[in-house]
Amino acid sequence: MMYVYLLSAIICEVVATTALNASNGFTKLWASLIVICGYGAAFYLLSLTLRDMKVGIAYAIWSALGIVLVTGVSAIVYKQKIDVVGMTGMGLMIVGVMLLMVFSNASVH
């Protein structure tokens, strides 16, 4: 269940971050409400994840996947493009998280 909670938390965070851009400095009511609810749900779900997963591992997964997903959504929704160097850096983050999860003793709780 911890991975379900973590993936759900990441999705909520991506939705909230995407809405944050749309909130225009919290001047748009509906986007602002999505931000508040999204981040609230994300942190609640993250807290459930941390019952069974080490905080460093959970945060590494959260950060890497969050960055990649927000970048992808921003490219689609807001037409924000990323260059090859940025994509390479995000790929390296994903590889780093995979190394932590598969080969590191730190991922064992």
Tab-separated table of C-alpha atoms in Angstrom:
chain	number	residue	atom	x	y	z
A	1	MET	CA	0.000	0.000	0.000
A	2	MET	CA	2.873	2.412	0.647
A	3	TYR	CA	3.581	2.701	-3.088
A	4	VAL	CA	-0.104	3.349	-3.810
A	5	TYR	CA	-0.112	6.108	-1.192
A	6	LEU	CA	3.117	7.559	-2.545
A	7	LEU	CA	1.973	7.519	-6.177
A	8	SER	CA	-1.336	9.104	-5.141
A	9	ALA	CA	0.560	11.771	-3.181
A	10	ILE	CA	2.738	12.519	-6.201
A	11	ILE	CA	-0.298	12.838	-8.469
A	12	CYS	CA	-1.972	15.211	-6.011
A	13	GLU	CA	1.208	17.277	-5.817
A	14	VAL	CA	1.494	17.459	-9.604
A	15	VAL	CA	-2.131	18.603	-9.898
A	16	ALA	CA	-1.592	21.191	-7.159
A	17	THR	CA	1.621	22.505	-8.694
A	18	THR	CA	0.010	22.754	-12.118
A	19	ALA	CA	-2.921	24.634	-10.592
A	20	LEU	CA	-0.492	26.894	-8.728
A	21	ASN	CA	0.632	28.324	-12.046
A	22	ALA	CA	-3.019	28.784	-13.067
A	23	SER	CA	-3.917	30.471	-9.761
A	24	ASN	CA	-2.071	33.615	-10.865
A	25	GLY	CA	-0.737	34.398	-7.406
A	26	PHE	CA	-3.867	33.040	-5.700
A	27	THR	CA	-6.075	35.530	-7.520
A	28	LYS	CA	-8.139	32.825	-9.258
A	29	LEU	CA	-10.521	31.155	-6.802
A	30	TRP	CA	-10.963	27.688	-8.337
A	31	ALA	CA	-7.314	27.199	-9.193
A	32	SER	CA	-6.381	28.371	-5.682
A	33	LEU	CA	-8.778	25.872	-4.108
A	34	ILE	CA	-7.269	23.083	-6.209
A	35	VAL	CA	-3.812	24.118	-4.975
A	36	ILE	CA	-4.843	24.043	-1.326
A	37	CYS	CA	-6.749	20.760	-1.562
A	38	GLY	CA	-4.094	19.140	-3.752
A	39	TYR	CA	-1.205	19.949	-1.448
A	40	GLY	CA	-3.257	18.977	1.610
A	41	ALA	CA	-4.089	15.596	0.096
A	42	ALA	CA	-0.501	15.138	-1.098
A	43	PHE	CA	1.002	15.673	2.333
A	44	TYR	CA	-1.629	13.521	4.027
A	45	LEU	CA	-0.907	10.665	1.612
A	46	LEU	CA	2.832	11.186	2.050
A	47	SER	CA	2.374	10.882	5.821
A	48	LEU	CA	0.660	7.523	5.270
A	49	THR	CA	3.561	6.443	3.067
A	50	LEU	CA	6.058	7.296	5.796
A	51	ARG	CA	4.544	4.722	8.137
A	52	ASP	CA	6.273	2.024	6.070
A	53	MET	CA	8.938	3.806	4.005
A	54	LYS	CA	11.998	5.778	5.049
A	55	VAL	CA	11.581	9.501	4.568
A	56	GLY	CA	14.728	9.870	2.453
A	57	ILE	CA	13.628	7.202	-0.010
A	58	ALA	CA	10.054	8.497	-0.161
A	59	TYR	CA	11.272	12.037	-0.747
A	60	ALA	CA	13.710	10.932	-3.464
A	61	ILE	CA	10.883	9.186	-5.329
A	62	TRP	CA	8.494	12.101	-4.701
A	63	SER	CA	11.007	14.672	-5.932
A	64	ALA	CA	12.191	12.853	-9.045
A	65	LEU	CA	8.779	11.735	-10.257
A	66	GLY	CA	7.219	15.056	-9.311
A	67	ILE	CA	9.762	17.007	-11.333
A	68	VAL	CA	9.394	14.762	-14.373
A	69	LEU	CA	5.590	14.776	-14.245
A	70	VAL	CA	5.254	18.522	-13.611
A	71	THR	CA	7.629	19.187	-16.494
A	72	GLY	CA	5.586	16.921	-18.763
A	73	VAL	CA	2.263	18.433	-17.748
A	74	SER	CA	3.681	21.953	-18.108
A	75	ALA	CA	4.833	21.123	-21.636
A	76	ILE	CA	1.313	20.008	-22.542
A	77	VAL	CA	-0.820	22.507	-20.602
A	78	TYR	CA	1.345	25.637	-20.631
A	79	LYS	CA	3.488	24.918	-23.721
A	80	GLN	CA	6.665	25.150	-21.611
A	81	LYS	CA	9.469	23.288	-23.345
A	82	ILE	CA	12.587	21.696	-21.878
A	83	ASP	CA	15.882	21.193	-23.669
A	84	VAL	CA	18.012	18.074	-24.030
A	85	VAL	CA	20.214	18.975	-21.063
A	86	GLY	CA	17.159	19.297	-18.823
A	87	MET	CA	15.746	16.008	-20.050
A	88	THR	CA	19.104	14.336	-19.446
A	89	GLY	CA	19.194	15.689	-15.898
A	90	MET	CA	15.700	14.391	-15.200
A	91	GLY	CA	16.715	11.013	-16.610
A	92	LEU	CA	19.663	10.924	-14.239
A	93	MET	CA	17.330	11.657	-11.312
A	94	ILE	CA	15.139	8.720	-12.291
A	95	VAL	CA	18.207	6.470	-12.578
A	96	GLY	CA	19.346	7.632	-9.141
A	97	VAL	CA	15.993	6.786	-7.575
A	98	MET	CA	16.023	3.381	-9.252
A	99	LEU	CA	19.509	2.709	-7.874
A	100	LEU	CA	18.316	3.649	-4.391
A	101	MET	CA	15.275	1.406	-4.599
A	102	VAL	CA	16.917	-1.620	-6.187
A	103	PHE	CA	20.489	-1.738	-4.908
A	104	SER	CA	20.723	0.347	-1.754
A	105	ASN	CA	20.261	-1.050	1.738
A	106	ALA	CA	18.846	2.374	2.638
A	107	SER	CA	15.544	1.515	0.951
A	108	VAL	CA	14.848	-1.312	3.398
A	109	HIS	CA	12.687	-0.139	6.270
